[in-house]
mmCIF file of C-alpha atoms in Angstrom:
data_model
loop_
_atom_site.group_PDB
_atom_site.id
_atom_site.type_symbol
_atom_site.label_atom_id
_atom_site.label_comp_id
_atom_site.label_asym_id
_atom_site.label_seq_id
_atom_site.Cartn_x
_atom_site.Cartn_y
_atom_site.Cartn_z
ATOM 1 C CA UNK W 1 -19.160 58.927 49.531
ATOM 2 C CA UNK W 2 -22.826 60.107 48.600
ATOM 3 C CA UNK W 3 -24.238 63.305 49.951
ATOM 4 C CA UNK W 4 -27.984 64.978 49.421
ATOM 5 C CA UNK W 5 -27.950 68.275 50.196
ATOM 6 C CA UNK W 6 -31.504 70.421 50.144
ATOM 7 C CA UNK W 7 -32.549 73.667 50.634
ATOM 8 C CA UNK W 8 -33.145 74.650 54.809
ATOM 9 C CA UNK W 9 -36.743 75.272 55.627
ATOM 10 C CA UNK W 10 -38.874 75.694 56.874
ATOM 11 C CA UNK W 11 -40.958 76.702 53.540
ATOM 12 C CA UNK W 12 -44.085 78.719 54.418
ATOM 13 C CA UNK W 13 -46.170 79.528 51.550
ATOM 14 C CA UNK W 14 -49.730 80.442 50.892
ATOM 15 C CA UNK W 15 -52.261 78.494 49.226
ATOM 16 C CA UNK W 16 -51.954 78.141 45.352
ATOM 17 C CA UNK W 17 -48.690 79.392 45.481
ATOM 18 C CA UNK W 18 -45.517 78.004 43.339
ATOM 19 C CA UNK W 19 -43.279 75.612 45.404
ATOM 20 C CA UNK W 20 -39.561 74.896 44.391
ATOM 21 C CA UNK W 21 -37.490 72.538 47.246
ATOM 22 C CA UNK W 22 -34.005 72.168 45.893
ATOM 23 C CA UNK W 23 -32.173 69.161 46.039
ATOM 24 C CA UNK W 24 -28.236 68.597 44.440
ATOM 25 C CA UNK W 25 -26.573 65.198 44.949
ATOM 26 C CA UNK W 26 -22.945 63.819 45.121
ATOM 27 C CA UNK W 27 -22.804 59.627 44.597
ATOM 28 C CA UNK W 28 -20.689 57.805 42.043
ATOM 29 C CA UNK W 29 -22.074 55.683 39.120
ATOM 30 C CA UNK W 30 -26.014 56.313 38.166
ATOM 31 C CA UNK W 31 -27.903 56.605 41.540
ATOM 32 C CA UNK W 32 -31.669 56.476 41.466
ATOM 33 C CA UNK W 33 -33.213 59.510 43.182
ATOM 34 C CA UNK W 34 -36.426 59.814 45.129
ATOM 35 C CA UNK W 35 -38.628 62.420 47.251
ATOM 36 C CA UNK W 36 -40.392 61.118 49.792
ATOM 37 C CA UNK W 37 -42.884 62.963 52.219
ATOM 38 C CA UNK W 38 -43.770 62.804 55.885
ATOM 39 C CA UNK W 39 -46.842 64.111 56.889
ATOM 40 C CA UNK W 40 -47.175 64.765 60.815
ATOM 41 C CA UNK W 41 -47.153 61.897 62.659
ATOM 42 C CA UNK W 42 -46.068 59.546 60.233
ATOM 43 C CA UNK W 43 -43.581 57.226 58.556
ATOM 44 C CA UNK W 44 -42.076 58.707 55.269
ATOM 45 C CA UNK W 45 -43.994 57.843 51.950
ATOM 46 C CA UNK W 46 -42.450 57.677 48.264
ATOM 47 C CA UNK W 47 -43.493 60.991 46.445
ATOM 48 C CA UNK W 48 -42.166 60.160 42.815
ATOM 49 C CA UNK W 49 -38.461 59.212 41.887
ATOM 50 C CA UNK W 50 -36.390 58.522 38.633
ATOM 51 C CA UNK W 51 -34.188 56.087 37.942
ATOM 52 C CA UNK W 52 -31.882 57.861 34.843
ATOM 53 C CA UNK W 53 -30.773 61.377 33.711
ATOM 54 C CA UNK W 54 -33.614 63.427 32.269
ATOM 55 C CA UNK W 55 -36.633 61.033 33.620
ATOM 56 C CA UNK W 56 -39.666 63.134 35.566
ATOM 57 C CA UNK W 57 -41.084 61.585 38.086
ATOM 58 C CA UNK W 58 -44.387 62.946 38.982
ATOM 59 C CA UNK W 59 -47.267 62.600 41.114
ATOM 60 C CA UNK W 60 -49.906 63.970 42.971
ATOM 61 C CA UNK W 61 -49.320 67.504 41.277
ATOM 62 C CA UNK W 62 -45.625 67.398 41.887
ATOM 63 C CA UNK W 63 -42.790 67.130 39.850
ATOM 64 C CA UNK W 64 -38.821 66.453 39.393
ATOM 65 C CA UNK W 65 -36.446 66.161 36.595
ATOM 66 C CA UNK W 66 -33.063 64.058 36.790
ATOM 67 C CA UNK W 67 -30.386 66.548 35.909
ATOM 68 C CA UNK W 68 -27.251 64.794 35.371
ATOM 69 C CA UNK W 69 -25.175 68.019 34.124
ATOM 70 C CA UNK W 70 -26.288 69.820 37.415
ATOM 71 C CA UNK W 71 -26.582 66.748 40.028
ATOM 72 C CA UNK W 72 -30.145 67.974 40.426
ATOM 73 C CA UNK W 73 -33.174 66.506 41.553
ATOM 74 C CA UNK W 74 -35.635 70.016 42.121
ATOM 75 C CA UNK W 75 -39.057 69.545 43.356
ATOM 76 C CA UNK W 76 -41.559 71.584 42.167
ATOM 77 C CA UNK W 77 -45.498 72.088 42.406
ATOM 78 C CA UNK W 78 -47.514 74.639 40.343
ATOM 79 C CA UNK W 79 -50.319 75.341 43.399
ATOM 80 C CA UNK W 80 -49.918 73.955 46.690
ATOM 81 C CA UNK W 81 -52.707 73.053 48.949
ATOM 82 C CA UNK W 82 -52.755 73.447 52.764
ATOM 83 C CA UNK W 83 -52.532 69.336 52.629
ATOM 84 C CA UNK W 84 -49.045 69.414 51.080
ATOM 85 C CA UNK W 85 -47.677 70.572 54.711
ATOM 86 C CA UNK W 86 -45.024 67.687 55.555
ATOM 87 C CA UNK W 87 -41.661 67.442 55.572
ATOM 88 C CA UNK W 88 -40.035 66.843 52.078
ATOM 89 C CA UNK W 89 -37.145 64.384 51.717
ATOM 90 C CA UNK W 90 -34.939 63.947 48.474
ATOM 91 C CA UNK W 91 -32.896 60.742 48.801
ATOM 92 C CA UNK W 92 -30.673 58.818 46.223
ATOM 93 C CA UNK W 93 -29.825 55.002 45.820
ATOM 94 C CA UNK W 94 -26.755 54.313 44.107
ATOM 95 C CA UNK W 95 -25.243 51.481 42.067
ATOM 96 C CA UNK W 96 -23.913 48.529 44.382
ATOM 97 C CA UNK W 97 -25.379 49.607 47.589
ATOM 98 C CA UNK W 98 -27.801 47.187 48.799
ATOM 99 C CA UNK W 99 -30.659 48.616 50.265
ATOM 100 C CA UNK W 100 -29.216 52.024 51.417
ATOM 101 C CA UNK W 101 -30.785 55.342 50.636
ATOM 102 C CA UNK W 102 -28.955 58.406 51.393
ATOM 103 C CA UNK W 103 -31.388 61.185 52.432
ATOM 104 C CA UNK W 104 -30.875 64.702 52.750
ATOM 105 C CA UNK W 105 -31.926 66.762 56.066
ATOM 106 C CA UNK W 106 -35.614 67.100 54.978
ATOM 107 C CA UNK W 107 -37.842 70.190 54.237
ATOM 108 C CA UNK W 108 -40.625 71.420 56.384
ATOM 109 C CA UNK W 109 -43.505 73.024 54.064
ATOM 110 C CA UNK W 110 -46.319 74.733 55.695
ATOM 111 C CA UNK W 111 -49.100 75.966 53.493
ATOM 112 C CA UNK W 112 -51.366 78.508 54.958
ATOM 113 C CA UNK W 113 -54.882 79.650 53.771
ATOM 114 C CA UNK B 1 -52.998 45.685 52.654
ATOM 115 C CA UNK B 2 -49.284 45.978 52.106
ATOM 116 C CA UNK B 3 -47.653 47.416 55.476
ATOM 117 C CA UNK B 4 -44.670 47.482 57.528
ATOM 118 C CA UNK B 5 -45.273 47.471 61.326
ATOM 119 C CA UNK B 6 -43.422 48.405 63.959
ATOM 120 C CA UNK B 7 -44.257 48.174 67.742
ATOM 121 C CA UNK B 8 -43.985 49.984 70.078
ATOM 122 C CA UNK B 9 -45.000 53.104 68.893
ATOM 123 C CA UNK B 10 -43.724 55.117 71.724
ATOM 124 C CA UNK B 11 -40.843 53.679 74.654
ATOM 125 C CA UNK B 12 -39.638 55.423 77.533
ATOM 126 C CA UNK B 13 -36.832 53.609 79.443
ATOM 127 C CA UNK B 14 -33.712 54.301 81.715
ATOM 128 C CA UNK B 15 -30.622 54.019 80.373
ATOM 129 C CA UNK B 16 -29.083 50.384 80.804
ATOM 130 C CA UNK B 17 -32.244 48.668 80.134
ATOM 131 C CA UNK B 18 -32.230 46.420 76.978
ATOM 132 C CA UNK B 19 -35.398 46.797 74.578
ATOM 133 C CA UNK B 20 -36.052 45.107 71.203
ATOM 134 C CA UNK B 21 -37.989 47.233 68.395
ATOM 135 C CA UNK B 22 -39.896 44.478 66.222
ATOM 136 C CA UNK B 23 -40.614 45.123 62.905
ATOM 137 C CA UNK B 24 -42.720 43.017 60.325
ATOM 138 C CA UNK B 25 -43.472 43.287 56.995
ATOM 139 C CA UNK B 26 -45.706 41.562 54.350
ATOM 140 C CA UNK B 27 -44.636 41.886 50.885
ATOM 141 C CA UNK B 28 -42.154 39.239 50.655
ATOM 142 C CA UNK B 29 -39.344 41.578 50.610
ATOM 143 C CA UNK B 30 -35.805 40.406 50.614
ATOM 144 C CA UNK B 31 -34.288 43.900 51.767
ATOM 145 C CA UNK B 32 -35.210 45.652 55.246
ATOM 146 C CA UNK B 33 -33.372 48.401 56.671
ATOM 147 C CA UNK B 34 -33.665 50.331 60.249
ATOM 148 C CA UNK B 35 -33.296 54.230 60.270
ATOM 149 C CA UNK B 36 -33.022 56.867 62.899
ATOM 150 C CA UNK B 37 -34.325 60.674 62.207
ATOM 151 C CA UNK B 38 -33.073 63.308 64.231
ATOM 152 C CA UNK B 39 -33.522 66.917 63.795
ATOM 153 C CA UNK B 40 -31.124 68.666 61.701
ATOM 154 C CA UNK B 41 -29.576 65.023 60.167
ATOM 155 C CA UNK B 42 -32.068 63.651 58.010
ATOM 156 C CA UNK B 43 -32.391 60.116 58.097
ATOM 157 C CA UNK B 44 -29.135 57.933 58.855
ATOM 158 C CA UNK B 45 -28.901 53.867 58.265
ATOM 159 C CA UNK B 46 -28.091 51.822 61.056
ATOM 160 C CA UNK B 47 -28.389 48.238 59.690
ATOM 161 C CA UNK B 48 -29.638 46.517 56.873
ATOM 162 C CA UNK B 49 -30.663 42.986 55.737
ATOM 163 C CA UNK B 50 -30.538 41.753 51.957
ATOM 164 C CA UNK B 51 -32.057 38.538 53.146
ATOM 165 C CA UNK B 52 -32.805 36.271 55.731
ATOM 166 C CA UNK B 53 -29.278 35.820 58.041
ATOM 167 C CA UNK B 54 -27.834 38.277 56.393
ATOM 168 C CA UNK B 55 -26.930 41.384 57.582
ATOM 169 C CA UNK B 56 -24.665 44.253 57.534
ATOM 170 C CA UNK B 57 -23.799 47.778 59.101
ATOM 171 C CA UNK B 58 -25.020 51.126 58.224
ATOM 172 C CA UNK B 59 -24.049 54.479 58.831
ATOM 173 C CA UNK B 60 -24.866 54.397 62.645
ATOM 174 C CA UNK B 61 -24.618 51.044 63.907
ATOM 175 C CA UNK B 62 -23.095 51.713 67.138
ATOM 176 C CA UNK B 63 -25.107 50.447 70.160
ATOM 177 C CA UNK B 64 -27.567 48.294 67.810
ATOM 178 C CA UNK B 65 -27.726 45.091 67.248
ATOM 179 C CA UNK B 66 -30.270 43.207 64.545
ATOM 180 C CA UNK B 67 -31.394 39.446 64.002
ATOM 181 C CA UNK B 68 -33.276 38.421 60.525
ATOM 182 C CA UNK B 69 -34.331 35.259 61.484
ATOM 183 C CA UNK B 70 -37.228 34.903 59.286
ATOM 184 C CA UNK B 71 -38.042 36.810 56.269
ATOM 185 C CA UNK B 72 -40.828 39.242 57.589
ATOM 186 C CA UNK B 73 -38.902 40.272 60.507
ATOM 187 C CA UNK B 74 -35.954 42.476 61.106
ATOM 188 C CA UNK B 75 -35.870 43.439 65.153
ATOM 189 C CA UNK B 76 -33.917 46.187 66.279
ATOM 190 C CA UNK B 77 -32.104 45.541 69.968
ATOM 191 C CA UNK B 78 -30.287 48.018 72.012
ATOM 192 C CA UNK B 79 -28.534 45.764 74.365
ATOM 193 C CA UNK B 80 -27.715 49.115 77.302
ATOM 194 C CA UNK B 81 -29.449 52.258 75.765
ATOM 195 C CA UNK B 82 -28.188 55.535 76.207
ATOM 196 C CA UNK B 83 -30.055 58.833 76.079
ATOM 197 C CA UNK B 84 -27.794 59.662 72.838
ATOM 198 C CA UNK B 85 -30.103 56.843 71.302
ATOM 199 C CA UNK B 86 -33.000 59.196 71.878
ATOM 200 C CA UNK B 87 -34.657 59.028 68.782
ATOM 201 C CA UNK B 88 -37.388 58.495 65.879
ATOM 202 C CA UNK B 89 -36.805 55.196 64.204
ATOM 203 C CA UNK B 90 -38.212 53.478 61.250
ATOM 204 C CA UNK B 91 -38.083 50.444 59.659
ATOM 205 C CA UNK B 92 -38.313 49.952 56.389
ATOM 206 C CA UNK B 93 -37.932 47.251 53.687
ATOM 207 C CA UNK B 94 -38.158 46.677 49.914
ATOM 208 C CA UNK B 95 -37.506 44.242 46.810
ATOM 209 C CA UNK B 96 -33.690 45.670 46.080
ATOM 210 C CA UNK B 97 -31.299 48.146 46.235
ATOM 211 C CA UNK B 98 -32.521 50.439 44.360
ATOM 212 C CA UNK B 99 -35.880 50.016 44.787
ATOM 213 C CA UNK B 100 -38.515 52.040 46.497
ATOM 214 C CA UNK B 101 -38.693 51.501 50.315
ATOM 215 C CA UNK B 102 -41.637 51.239 52.544
ATOM 216 C CA UNK B 103 -41.550 52.289 55.659
ATOM 217 C CA UNK B 104 -43.413 52.006 59.119
ATOM 218 C CA UNK B 105 -44.549 54.219 61.135
ATOM 219 C CA UNK B 106 -41.767 54.619 63.328
ATOM 220 C CA UNK B 107 -41.218 53.844 66.543
ATOM 221 C CA UNK B 108 -40.552 57.494 69.184
ATOM 222 C CA UNK B 109 -37.812 56.278 71.606
ATOM 223 C CA UNK B 110 -36.213 58.175 74.836
ATOM 224 C CA UNK B 111 -34.170 57.201 77.003
ATOM 225 C CA UNK B 112 -33.643 58.894 80.237
#
């Protein structure tokens, strides 16, 4: 079956540091890949997505590239801010599964001054 | 404003007392889902609906029921809640299975 593995947290960084959160997946077919972000006390919201191999999703300074050869979708940001502190979820939606996202366990990011 | 709403946001109840968590979306989405979020487990799908009167089980359906009588509403029913259903619940809607899902703000449930 489908699965998503993301790095354990929490990740603690100083403001302006470089961020990488690793995400790898197992899926049949050609999944769409997503990063969702959950700010404290809120629901999840889409951060970025990619629907085919070599696509790069980007938003708010975050980027992730769909790498089919390594089955990865790592999240990166060049310079994090305190306001980026949140839980980040990698997810996939694979061919033929209606309305089903498979999520990773989430990675908590804390950014300090 | 396009949104998914859930009620209540917080609920404390006792074992065996039936409860319903409502979910409503104003985006005319066909697809709706319920997830539960537990520490270390991420989000797991409980049930989903592809359209009115069409529902199916997700990964963890035991102890839950859903209905989809109207396109905008997708309530989650716990007929006889148990402490292992203490969790944070999210409703989501989307235009299709591979499309972006829009989440509600969550319902935190405690079953004593």
